[in-house]
Amino acid sequence: MNVVFIGSGNLATRLSLAMSEAGMSVRQVYSRTAENAEALAGRLGCAWTTTPEEVIGDADLYVFSLKDSALRELIARIRPNGGLWIHTAGSMPLSVFEGFTSRHGVLYPLQTFSKGRKVDFRKIPVFVEANSAADEDLLVRIARNLSDDVRLLSSDQRKYLHLAAVFACNFTNHIYALAEKILEERHIPGEVLLPLIDETAAKIHAMSPIEAQTGPAIRYDENVIRKQMDLLADKDMRTIYELISRNIHKMARDE
Amino acid sequence: MNVVFIGSGNLATRLSLAMSEAGMSVRQVYSRTAENAEALAGRLGCAWTTTPEEVIGDADLYVFSLKDSALRELIARIRPNGGLWIHTAGSMPLSVFEGFTSRHGVLYPLQTFSKGRKVDFRKIPVFVEANSAADEDLLVRIARNLSDDVRLLSSDQRKYLHLAAVFACNFTNHIYALAEKILEERHIPGEVLLPLIDETAAKIHAMSPIEAQTGPAIRYDENVIRKQMDLLADKDMRTIYELISRNIHKMARDE
């Protein structure tokens, strides 16, 4: 299985390395930026290019792993060929390939990736979709080579999955950043929060987040909430505090 | 070391059990509700009461572990004695005891507790404070008997620590609840988010949340953000989505 990667970001980096470790042959990396293309190609031991027209035409699989805004442009600029073209974006439909290539699919690994951080790919839920039964089978086999948790999912459902992931990952991480900011301003080391953060994540393996909830917002204790909001000098943080507290109370009340 | 617990909630339950396991002798539990008092006393093998006036007077340590609104009332109703009185509330100052007892302190374990879920107390950061050097020493020794991470912290600093904990735990957990809600409405099992949630928490052991951040909000991609907001039928969830996305962008820009 010969593979070309179009893109060299966080997801492209971790997915191409995982494919390479699983025995697939990554032949070439395209990136707009020479530095990024060369860095990833160096880790994979393969060729690289910054010119879409120089992308080789005889690979089996073309993985487009790009920002949404660049995806359409690159799909239009790579010369059509007989390989299976897939993208890895949660928010983009399969149909983005229509009119550019006959064989296309999606392979969406539900995880947060950073170039320098290795994650256990076998535990990552991977969601696949293709425009033919044969390529769907092929993609399922490729995905099973990487992960123990492979599922079929339509473009329409994937949009919602991606939205849920933005909450569970990006928004959660931002809440961590705000918590650390509060401590930093008081010269308390942010690391004291780690056991609490770990337990908050671990807890919902055993019970639903609604059952797991604790703290002053459940009953919307006006007194405690007002006192805590007064500690926040940042107006946006006060708004976030109030909005989420009200929403916690509403969800607890509706249960 | 003889101990009385005033309160039988999540924190009282886990702390009294941890003290008992560490060899301290919990002699009595007070709770307003007979059912709760009896349940915890049963787990500890000790006496219980629902009458503040019946709380025994000859214990070494009195742990007030109550909702903020009940704490002042109970402090006033327990007959003064020679024991050390402490509370476990992040948001309440040490001075809440003033005028009611000469020896007082605070022992604040930074963790989320549920009655039925055991946590490893040795890893929990425990913050202590007392109104005399002798009782501060005593509380540090008691806390070290329970945890490997014991620190001194003033009431003023603890307020901010508690606020940061509300973000890191209660707000994070609520974001999990919203993510699961999105999936539930599309009949996608919420458990597919667990590896992502675990990695999001694990990642910030190795890098700061600002370095760890990924996703569409960093550059505030208006197009992606608008499309995702359109998927949210719930008005409050749309507001939360927009507010946190803008705040992620702002923090990324200011770095």
Short mmCIF file of C-alpha atoms in Angstrom, two decimals:
data_model
loop_
_atom_site.label_atom_id
_atom_site.label_comp_id
_atom_site.label_asym_id
_atom_site.label_seq_id
_atom_site.Cartn_x
_atom_site.Cartn_y
_atom_site.Cartn_z
CA MET A 1 0.00 0.00 0.00
CA ASN A 2 1.72 3.17 -1.30
CA VAL A 3 0.54 6.40 0.31
CA VAL A 4 0.92 10.12 -0.44
CA PHE A 5 0.20 12.71 2.26
CA ILE A 6 -1.18 16.09 1.21
CA GLY A 7 -0.52 18.16 4.32
CA SER A 8 2.02 18.08 7.13
CA GLY A 9 0.15 19.40 10.17
CA ASN A 10 -0.53 17.72 13.51
CA LEU A 11 -2.98 15.11 12.20
CA ALA A 12 -0.99 14.45 8.98
CA THR A 13 2.14 13.94 11.08
CA ARG A 14 0.65 11.49 13.57
CA LEU A 15 -1.42 9.58 10.98
CA SER A 16 1.42 9.21 8.48
CA LEU A 17 3.76 7.98 11.25
CA ALA A 18 1.11 5.51 12.45
CA MET A 19 0.59 4.23 8.88
CA SER A 20 4.31 3.90 8.41
CA GLU A 21 4.64 1.95 11.67
CA ALA A 22 1.76 -0.29 10.58
CA GLY A 23 3.78 -1.28 7.49
CA MET A 24 2.28 1.01 4.89
CA SER A 25 4.72 2.81 2.61
CA VAL A 26 4.42 6.59 2.70
CA ARG A 27 6.12 7.64 -0.56
CA GLN A 28 5.71 11.42 -0.63
CA VAL A 29 4.60 14.41 1.46
CA TYR A 30 3.19 17.59 -0.04
CA SER A 31 3.06 20.78 2.00
CA ARG A 32 2.77 24.43 1.00
CA THR A 33 5.72 25.12 3.30
CA ALA A 34 9.07 23.55 2.40
CA GLU A 35 10.17 23.49 6.03
CA ASN A 36 7.12 21.49 7.13
CA ALA A 37 7.22 19.15 4.12
CA GLU A 38 10.90 18.41 4.68
CA ALA A 39 10.47 17.90 8.44
CA LEU A 40 7.72 15.30 8.04
CA ALA A 41 9.37 13.60 5.02
CA GLY A 42 12.53 13.38 7.13
CA ARG A 43 10.66 11.53 9.90
CA LEU A 44 9.07 9.20 7.34
CA GLY A 45 12.16 8.78 5.14
CA CYS A 46 10.32 9.71 1.94
CA ALA A 47 10.23 12.37 -0.81
CA TRP A 48 8.54 15.74 -0.44
CA THR A 49 7.30 18.60 -2.61
CA THR A 50 5.70 22.02 -2.32
CA THR A 51 4.25 21.87 -5.87
CA PRO A 52 0.84 20.18 -6.22
CA GLU A 53 1.61 19.33 -9.85
CA GLU A 54 4.63 17.28 -8.74
CA VAL A 55 2.59 14.93 -6.58
CA ILE A 56 3.19 11.38 -7.91
CA GLY A 57 0.29 9.78 -9.77
CA ASP A 58 0.74 6.05 -9.06
CA ALA A 59 0.12 5.75 -5.30
CA ASP A 60 -2.75 3.63 -3.93
CA LEU A 61 -3.94 6.14 -1.33
CA TYR A 62 -3.88 9.95 -1.19
CA VAL A 63 -4.52 11.36 2.28
CA PHE A 64 -5.63 15.01 2.25
CA SER A 65 -5.03 16.25 5.76
CA LEU A 66 -5.39 20.02 5.57
CA LYS A 67 -7.27 22.92 7.06
CA ASP A 68 -10.83 23.04 5.71
CA SER A 69 -10.06 26.23 3.78
CA ALA A 70 -7.12 24.61 1.92
CA LEU A 71 -8.79 21.25 1.25
CA ARG A 72 -10.96 22.29 -1.72
CA GLU A 73 -8.09 24.14 -3.35
CA LEU A 74 -5.68 21.19 -3.14
CA ILE A 75 -8.26 18.66 -4.33
CA ALA A 76 -8.66 20.79 -7.47
CA ARG A 77 -4.91 21.16 -8.01
CA ILE A 78 -3.74 17.54 -7.71
CA ARG A 79 -3.90 15.81 -11.10
CA PRO A 80 -6.62 13.11 -11.24
CA ASN A 81 -5.33 9.55 -10.97
CA GLY A 82 -6.53 6.02 -10.17
CA GLY A 83 -5.79 6.09 -6.42
CA LEU A 84 -8.26 6.35 -3.57
CA TRP A 85 -8.44 9.94 -2.32
CA ILE A 86 -9.45 10.46 1.28
CA HIS A 87 -9.59 13.35 3.72
CA THR A 88 -9.42 13.35 7.50
CA ALA A 89 -11.66 16.31 8.37
CA GLY A 90 -14.57 15.95 10.77
CA SER A 91 -16.45 18.91 9.38
CA MET A 92 -16.07 18.33 5.62
CA PRO A 93 -18.45 16.08 3.67
CA LEU A 94 -17.34 13.20 1.46
CA SER A 95 -18.85 15.11 -1.49
CA VAL A 96 -16.00 17.67 -1.44
CA PHE A 97 -14.20 15.24 -3.80
CA GLU A 98 -17.04 15.02 -6.34
CA GLY A 99 -16.06 16.04 -9.85
CA PHE A 100 -12.33 15.68 -9.10
CA THR A 101 -11.85 11.95 -8.59
CA SER A 102 -14.01 8.86 -8.97
CA ARG A 103 -12.68 6.99 -5.90
CA HIS A 104 -12.97 8.87 -2.63
CA GLY A 105 -13.51 8.45 1.08
CA VAL A 106 -13.02 9.83 4.58
CA LEU A 107 -10.96 8.49 7.48
CA TYR A 108 -11.60 10.54 10.62
CA PRO A 109 -9.60 9.66 13.75
CA LEU A 110 -11.36 11.15 16.79
CA GLN A 111 -8.37 12.44 18.72
CA THR A 112 -6.33 15.58 19.41
CA PHE A 113 -2.89 15.44 17.83
CA SER A 114 0.30 17.39 18.28
CA LYS A 115 3.32 16.81 16.06
CA GLY A 116 5.63 16.00 18.94
CA ARG A 117 3.31 13.85 21.05
CA LYS A 118 2.82 10.15 20.32
CA VAL A 119 -0.62 8.71 21.01
CA ASP A 120 -1.68 5.05 21.01
CA PHE A 121 -3.48 4.87 17.65
CA ARG A 122 -4.96 1.43 18.45
CA LYS A 123 -7.30 3.05 21.02
CA ILE A 124 -8.51 5.87 18.78
CA PRO A 125 -12.05 5.54 17.38
CA VAL A 126 -11.70 5.87 13.59
CA PHE A 127 -14.75 6.73 11.47
CA VAL A 128 -14.73 5.84 7.77
CA GLU A 129 -16.91 6.49 4.74
CA ALA A 130 -16.40 5.96 0.97
CA ASN A 131 -18.35 6.43 -2.25
CA SER A 132 -18.29 2.71 -3.15
CA ALA A 133 -18.69 -0.51 -1.20
CA ALA A 134 -15.30 -1.74 -2.44
CA ASP A 135 -13.46 1.36 -1.24
CA GLU A 136 -15.41 1.35 2.01
CA ASP A 137 -14.13 -2.20 2.58
CA LEU A 138 -10.62 -1.12 1.68
CA LEU A 139 -10.77 1.85 4.07
CA VAL A 140 -12.12 -0.32 6.88
CA ARG A 141 -9.19 -2.69 6.37
CA ILE A 142 -6.70 0.19 6.36
CA ALA A 143 -8.27 1.66 9.49
CA ARG A 144 -8.28 -1.73 11.29
CA ASN A 145 -4.59 -1.94 10.57
CA LEU A 146 -4.21 1.21 12.70
CA SER A 147 -6.96 1.01 15.33
CA ASP A 148 -9.07 -1.52 17.25
CA ASP A 149 -12.13 0.75 17.06
CA VAL A 150 -13.28 1.31 13.47
CA ARG A 151 -16.83 2.44 12.67
CA LEU A 152 -18.74 3.51 9.55
CA LEU A 153 -20.28 6.99 9.76
CA SER A 154 -22.00 9.25 7.24
CA SER A 155 -20.85 12.80 6.47
CA ASP A 156 -24.00 14.19 8.08
CA GLN A 157 -23.40 12.32 11.36
CA ARG A 158 -19.68 13.14 11.29
CA LYS A 159 -20.47 16.89 11.42
CA TYR A 160 -22.11 16.36 14.80
CA LEU A 161 -19.33 14.10 16.01
CA HIS A 162 -16.83 16.83 15.13
CA LEU A 163 -18.92 19.42 16.94
CA ALA A 164 -19.02 17.21 20.05
CA ALA A 165 -15.24 16.80 19.79
CA VAL A 166 -14.76 20.59 19.72
CA PHE A 167 -16.61 20.74 23.04
CA ALA A 168 -14.94 17.67 24.61
CA CYS A 169 -11.43 18.64 23.55
CA ASN A 170 -10.93 22.28 22.48
CA PHE A 171 -13.41 23.80 24.92
CA THR A 172 -12.34 21.54 27.79
CA ASN A 173 -8.71 22.45 27.13
CA HIS A 174 -9.61 26.14 27.15
CA ILE A 175 -11.35 25.74 30.50
CA TYR A 176 -8.07 24.21 31.76
CA ALA A 177 -6.25 27.29 30.42
CA LEU A 178 -8.63 29.63 32.28
CA ALA A 179 -8.22 27.63 35.52
CA GLU A 180 -4.44 27.84 35.23
CA LYS A 181 -4.67 31.57 34.51
CA ILE A 182 -6.57 32.13 37.78
CA LEU A 183 -3.81 30.30 39.70
CA GLU A 184 -0.94 31.95 37.82
CA GLU A 185 -2.23 35.39 38.78
CA ARG A 186 -2.06 34.30 42.43
CA HIS A 187 1.34 32.60 42.04
CA ILE A 188 -0.09 29.16 42.80
CA PRO A 189 1.48 26.45 40.56
CA GLY A 190 -1.02 25.19 37.94
CA GLU A 191 0.13 21.60 38.47
CA VAL A 192 -1.90 21.35 41.70
CA LEU A 193 -4.97 21.01 39.45
CA LEU A 194 -3.74 17.89 37.64
CA PRO A 195 -5.12 15.22 40.04
CA LEU A 196 -8.51 17.01 39.93
CA ILE A 197 -8.45 17.24 36.13
CA ASP A 198 -7.48 13.56 35.83
CA GLU A 199 -10.21 12.41 38.22
CA THR A 200 -12.83 14.58 36.45
CA ALA A 201 -12.00 12.77 33.18
CA ALA A 202 -11.70 9.33 34.83
CA LYS A 203 -15.00 9.68 36.66
CA ILE A 204 -17.10 9.76 33.49
CA HIS A 205 -15.82 6.31 32.51
CA ALA A 206 -17.89 5.04 35.44
CA MET A 207 -20.91 7.39 35.46
CA SER A 208 -22.54 9.98 33.19
CA PRO A 209 -21.31 13.60 33.43
CA ILE A 210 -24.70 14.57 34.85
CA GLU A 211 -24.32 12.04 37.71
CA ALA A 212 -20.69 13.06 38.18
CA GLN A 213 -21.44 16.78 38.60
CA THR A 214 -20.61 18.46 41.93
CA GLY A 215 -20.05 22.08 43.05
CA PRO A 216 -21.99 25.27 43.72
CA ALA A 217 -23.69 25.66 40.32
CA ILE A 218 -26.00 22.62 40.57
CA ARG A 219 -28.41 24.44 42.91
CA TYR A 220 -27.33 27.85 41.55
CA ASP A 221 -26.34 29.13 44.98
CA GLU A 222 -26.59 32.87 44.14
CA ASN A 223 -24.46 33.80 47.14
CA VAL A 224 -21.46 31.57 46.34
CA ILE A 225 -21.72 32.30 42.61
CA ARG A 226 -21.76 36.07 43.12
CA LYS A 227 -18.76 35.85 45.46
CA GLN A 228 -16.80 33.78 42.94
CA MET A 229 -17.67 36.09 40.04
CA ASP A 230 -16.38 39.05 42.05
CA LEU A 231 -12.94 37.37 42.11
CA LEU A 232 -12.73 37.42 38.30
CA ALA A 233 -11.18 40.64 37.01
CA ASP A 234 -11.57 39.56 33.35
CA LYS A 235 -15.02 40.45 31.98
CA ASP A 236 -15.10 37.55 29.49
CA MET A 237 -14.24 35.08 32.24
CA ARG A 238 -17.08 36.46 34.37
CA THR A 239 -19.49 35.98 31.46
CA ILE A 240 -18.25 32.41 30.87
CA TYR A 241 -18.55 31.68 34.59
CA GLU A 242 -22.13 32.92 34.78
CA LEU A 243 -23.28 31.30 31.55
CA ILE A 244 -21.89 27.84 32.35
CA SER A 245 -23.12 28.01 35.97
CA ARG A 246 -26.65 28.81 34.78
CA ASN A 247 -26.45 26.02 32.23
CA ILE A 248 -25.27 23.48 34.85
CA HIS A 249 -28.21 24.47 37.04
CA LYS A 250 -30.64 24.20 34.12
CA MET A 251 -29.38 20.74 33.16
CA ALA A 252 -29.56 19.51 36.79
CA ARG A 253 -33.10 20.87 37.14
CA ASP A 254 -34.31 19.31 33.88
CA GLU A 255 -33.00 15.86 34.83
CA MET B 1 -6.69 10.78 67.34
CA ASN B 2 -10.45 10.81 67.95
CA VAL B 3 -12.52 12.51 65.26
CA VAL B 4 -16.11 13.75 64.90
CA PHE B 5 -17.57 14.49 61.49
CA ILE B 6 -20.16 17.24 61.15
CA GLY B 7 -21.68 16.45 57.76
CA SER B 8 -22.17 13.31 55.67
CA GLY B 9 -21.96 14.48 52.05
CA ASN B 10 -19.53 13.46 49.30
CA LEU B 11 -16.45 15.07 50.82
CA ALA B 12 -17.33 14.07 54.42
CA THR B 13 -17.83 10.48 53.26
CA ARG B 14 -14.53 10.14 51.37
CA LEU B 15 -12.47 12.09 53.94
CA SER B 16 -13.84 10.21 56.96
CA LEU B 17 -13.22 6.87 55.24
CA ALA B 18 -9.67 7.94 54.31
CA MET B 19 -9.01 9.06 57.92
CA SER B 20 -10.39 5.79 59.22
CA GLU B 21 -8.18 3.79 56.84
CA ALA B 22 -5.19 5.86 57.95
CA GLY B 23 -5.75 4.68 61.53
CA MET B 24 -7.64 7.64 62.95
CA SER B 25 -10.69 6.83 65.05
CA VAL B 26 -13.89 8.43 63.78
CA ARG B 27 -16.14 8.33 66.83
CA GLN B 28 -19.34 10.06 65.69
CA VAL B 29 -21.10 11.47 62.63
CA TYR B 30 -23.60 14.32 62.77
CA SER B 31 -25.98 14.94 59.89
CA ARG B 32 -29.26 16.83 59.68
CA THR B 33 -30.71 13.77 57.92
CA ALA B 34 -30.92 10.52 59.93
CA GLU B 35 -30.67 8.42 56.77
CA ASN B 36 -27.36 10.04 55.72
CA ALA B 37 -25.92 10.04 59.25
CA GLU B 38 -26.74 6.36 59.69
CA ALA B 39 -25.38 5.39 56.25
CA LEU B 40 -21.98 7.00 56.86
CA ALA B 41 -21.77 5.87 60.51
CA GLY B 42 -22.51 2.36 59.25
CA ARG B 43 -19.56 2.49 56.86
CA LEU B 44 -17.31 3.85 59.63
CA GLY B 45 -18.66 1.66 62.43
CA CYS B 46 -19.32 4.60 64.74
CA ALA B 47 -22.13 6.49 66.50
CA TRP B 48 -24.32 9.07 64.83
CA THR B 49 -26.73 11.85 65.73
CA THR B 50 -29.02 14.40 64.10
CA THR B 51 -28.93 16.71 67.15
CA PRO B 52 -26.05 19.24 67.28
CA GLU B 53 -26.34 19.38 71.07
CA GLU B 54 -25.58 15.62 71.25
CA VAL B 55 -22.21 15.92 69.54
CA ILE B 56 -19.60 14.53 71.94
CA GLY B 57 -17.29 17.07 73.57
CA ASP B 58 -14.08 15.10 74.13
CA ALA B 59 -12.82 14.40 70.58
CA ASP B 60 -9.46 15.73 69.37
CA LEU B 61 -10.68 16.88 65.95
CA TYR B 62 -14.05 18.16 64.69
CA VAL B 63 -14.36 18.16 60.90
CA PHE B 64 -17.12 20.45 59.61
CA SER B 65 -17.80 19.29 56.07
CA LEU B 66 -21.02 21.00 55.02
CA LYS B 67 -22.48 23.23 52.38
CA ASP B 68 -21.34 26.85 52.88
CA SER B 69 -24.85 27.89 53.86
CA ALA B 70 -25.03 25.30 56.69
CA LEU B 71 -21.48 25.78 57.99
CA ARG B 72 -22.04 28.99 60.00
CA GLU B 73 -25.20 27.63 61.55
CA LEU B 74 -23.60 24.39 62.75
CA ILE B 75 -20.47 26.12 64.09
CA ALA B 76 -22.79 28.20 66.28
CA ARG B 77 -24.82 25.20 67.45
CA ILE B 78 -22.05 22.78 68.50
CA ARG B 79 -21.09 23.33 72.15
CA PRO B 80 -17.58 24.83 72.53
CA ASN B 81 -14.92 22.31 73.62
CA GLY B 82 -11.16 21.86 73.69
CA GLY B 83 -10.81 20.07 70.33
CA LEU B 84 -9.45 21.45 67.08
CA TRP B 85 -12.31 22.51 64.79
CA ILE B 86 -11.65 22.49 61.07
CA HIS B 87 -13.71 22.89 57.92
CA THR B 88 -13.04 21.57 54.41
CA ALA B 89 -14.53 24.32 52.24
CA GLY B 90 -12.51 26.02 49.52
CA SER B 91 -14.58 29.18 49.54
CA MET B 92 -14.96 29.79 53.30
CA PRO B 93 -12.32 31.67 55.32
CA LEU B 94 -10.69 30.36 58.47
CA SER B 95 -12.29 33.28 60.32
CA VAL B 96 -15.74 31.69 60.11
CA PHE B 97 -14.81 29.95 63.39
CA GLU B 98 -13.88 33.15 65.24
CA GLY B 99 -15.86 33.73 68.41
CA PHE B 100 -17.01 30.11 68.60
CA THR B 101 -13.82 28.19 69.35
CA SER B 102 -10.24 29.08 70.19
CA ARG B 103 -8.55 26.30 68.15
CA HIS B 104 -9.51 26.22 64.47
CA GLY B 105 -8.19 25.40 61.04
CA VAL B 106 -8.95 24.38 57.46
CA LEU B 107 -8.10 21.18 55.59
CA TYR B 108 -9.04 21.52 51.91
CA PRO B 109 -8.50 18.48 49.69
CA LEU B 110 -8.49 19.61 46.04
CA GLN B 111 -10.53 16.85 44.44
CA THR B 112 -14.04 15.96 43.25
CA PHE B 113 -15.70 13.40 45.49
CA SER B 114 -18.70 11.12 45.12
CA LYS B 115 -19.90 8.93 48.00
CA GLY B 116 -19.62 5.72 46.00
CA ARG B 117 -16.33 6.35 44.21
CA LYS B 118 -13.00 5.68 45.91
CA VAL B 119 -10.11 7.97 45.01
CA ASP B 120 -6.44 7.61 45.90
CA PHE B 121 -6.15 10.14 48.73
CA ARG B 122 -2.33 9.96 48.73
CA LYS B 123 -2.25 11.81 45.36
CA ILE B 124 -4.67 14.60 46.35
CA PRO B 125 -3.12 18.03 47.05
CA VAL B 126 -4.30 19.00 50.54
CA PHE B 127 -4.15 22.65 51.64
CA VAL B 128 -4.10 23.47 55.35
CA GLU B 129 -4.30 26.54 57.53
CA ALA B 130 -4.77 27.08 61.28
CA ASN B 131 -4.96 29.96 63.75
CA SER B 132 -1.89 28.85 65.73
CA ALA B 133 1.50 27.44 64.80
CA ALA B 134 0.92 24.40 67.02
CA ASP B 135 -2.37 23.51 65.36
CA GLU B 136 -0.92 24.22 61.92
CA ASP B 137 1.79 21.64 62.72
CA LEU B 138 -0.85 19.22 63.96
CA LEU B 139 -2.96 19.68 60.81
CA VAL B 140 0.08 19.22 58.55
CA ARG B 141 0.82 15.95 60.35
CA ILE B 142 -2.80 14.79 60.01
CA ALA B 143 -2.82 15.73 56.32
CA ARG B 144 0.51 13.97 55.66
CA ASN B 145 -1.01 10.86 57.15
CA LEU B 146 -3.56 11.01 54.30
CA SER B 147 -1.70 12.55 51.35
CA ASP B 148 1.81 12.89 49.90
CA ASP B 149 1.08 16.47 48.77
CA VAL B 150 0.38 18.79 51.72
CA ARG B 151 0.75 22.58 51.41
CA LEU B 152 0.03 25.61 53.57
CA LEU B 153 -2.35 28.14 52.01
CA SER B 154 -4.08 31.24 53.34
CA SER B 155 -7.87 31.75 53.22
CA ASP B 156 -7.44 34.51 50.64
CA GLN B 157 -5.40 32.31 48.30
CA ARG B 158 -7.74 29.34 48.85
CA LYS B 159 -10.69 31.35 47.45
CA TYR B 160 -8.87 31.57 44.12
CA LEU B 161 -7.84 27.93 44.24
CA HIS B 162 -11.47 26.97 44.75
CA LEU B 163 -12.52 29.19 41.85
CA ALA B 164 -9.90 27.54 39.60
CA ALA B 165 -11.22 24.13 40.74
CA VAL B 166 -14.77 25.09 39.74
CA PHE B 167 -13.46 25.76 36.23
CA ALA B 168 -11.17 22.71 36.04
CA CYS B 169 -13.73 20.28 37.43
CA ASN B 170 -17.37 21.47 37.41
CA PHE B 171 -17.16 23.46 34.17
CA THR B 172 -15.06 20.82 32.41
CA ASN B 173 -17.53 18.15 33.47
CA HIS B 174 -20.40 20.27 32.15
CA ILE B 175 -18.65 20.63 28.79
CA TYR B 176 -18.45 16.80 28.74
CA ALA B 177 -22.20 16.71 29.40
CA LEU B 178 -22.87 19.08 26.48
CA ALA B 179 -20.65 17.01 24.15
CA GLU B 180 -22.51 13.84 25.11
CA LYS B 181 -25.83 15.61 24.58
CA ILE B 182 -24.86 16.47 20.99
CA LEU B 183 -24.05 12.81 20.31
CA GLU B 184 -27.11 11.44 22.11
CA GLU B 185 -29.39 13.52 19.91
CA ARG B 186 -27.76 11.86 16.86
CA HIS B 187 -27.81 8.37 18.43
CA ILE B 188 -24.02 8.16 18.51
CA PRO B 189 -22.74 6.49 21.72
CA GLY B 190 -21.10 9.03 24.06
CA GLU B 191 -18.32 6.57 24.92
CA VAL B 192 -16.57 7.29 21.58
CA LEU B 193 -15.42 10.57 23.18
CA LEU B 194 -13.57 8.90 26.08
CA PRO B 195 -10.16 8.44 24.39
CA LEU B 196 -10.29 12.09 23.28
CA ILE B 197 -11.29 13.27 26.75
CA ASP B 198 -8.52 11.19 28.35
CA GLU B 199 -5.86 12.47 25.95
CA THR B 200 -7.01 16.10 26.41
CA ALA B 201 -6.42 15.70 30.16
CA ALA B 202 -3.19 13.69 29.74
CA LYS B 203 -1.72 16.19 27.27
CA ILE B 204 -1.51 19.03 29.78
CA HIS B 205 0.78 16.95 32.01
CA ALA B 206 3.37 17.43 29.25
CA MET B 207 2.60 20.93 27.93
CA SER B 208 0.58 24.00 28.91
CA PRO B 209 -3.09 24.14 27.83
CA ILE B 210 -2.21 27.04 25.51
CA GLU B 211 0.42 24.93 23.72
CA ALA B 212 -1.94 21.94 23.69
CA GLN B 213 -4.81 23.81 22.02
CA THR B 214 -5.99 22.67 18.56
CA GLY B 215 -9.17 23.14 16.50
CA PRO B 216 -11.03 25.79 14.51
CA ALA B 217 -11.32 28.48 17.20
CA ILE B 218 -7.59 29.34 17.47
CA ARG B 219 -7.68 31.40 14.26
CA TYR B 220 -11.42 32.11 14.69
CA ASP B 221 -12.31 30.65 11.28
CA GLU B 222 -15.66 32.46 10.89
CA ASN B 223 -16.81 30.00 8.21
CA VAL B 224 -16.28 26.80 10.24
CA ILE B 225 -17.56 28.42 13.43
CA ARG B 226 -20.76 29.66 11.78
CA LYS B 227 -21.40 26.21 10.26
CA GLN B 228 -20.91 24.53 13.65
CA MET B 229 -23.15 27.01 15.47
CA ASP B 230 -25.90 26.31 12.93
CA LEU B 231 -25.88 22.66 14.09
CA LEU B 232 -26.78 23.66 17.65
CA ALA B 233 -30.54 23.86 18.18
CA ASP B 234 -30.15 24.92 21.83
CA LYS B 235 -29.72 28.71 22.15
CA ASP B 236 -27.62 28.49 25.35
CA MET B 237 -25.28 26.00 23.71
CA ARG B 238 -24.85 28.36 20.75
CA THR B 239 -23.98 31.20 23.13
CA ILE B 240 -21.49 28.99 25.02
CA TYR B 241 -19.98 27.86 21.71
CA GLU B 242 -19.48 31.41 20.45
CA LEU B 243 -18.21 32.83 23.73
CA ILE B 244 -15.61 30.11 24.33
CA SER B 245 -14.50 30.15 20.67
CA ARG B 246 -13.91 33.91 20.81
CA ASN B 247 -12.06 33.52 24.09
CA ILE B 248 -9.81 30.75 22.66
CA HIS B 249 -8.98 33.03 19.76
CA LYS B 250 -8.28 35.95 22.06
CA MET B 251 -5.95 33.91 24.26
CA ALA B 252 -4.09 32.49 21.23
CA ARG B 253 -3.69 36.00 19.78
CA ASP B 254 -2.43 37.50 23.05
CA GLU B 255 0.26 34.82 23.48
#
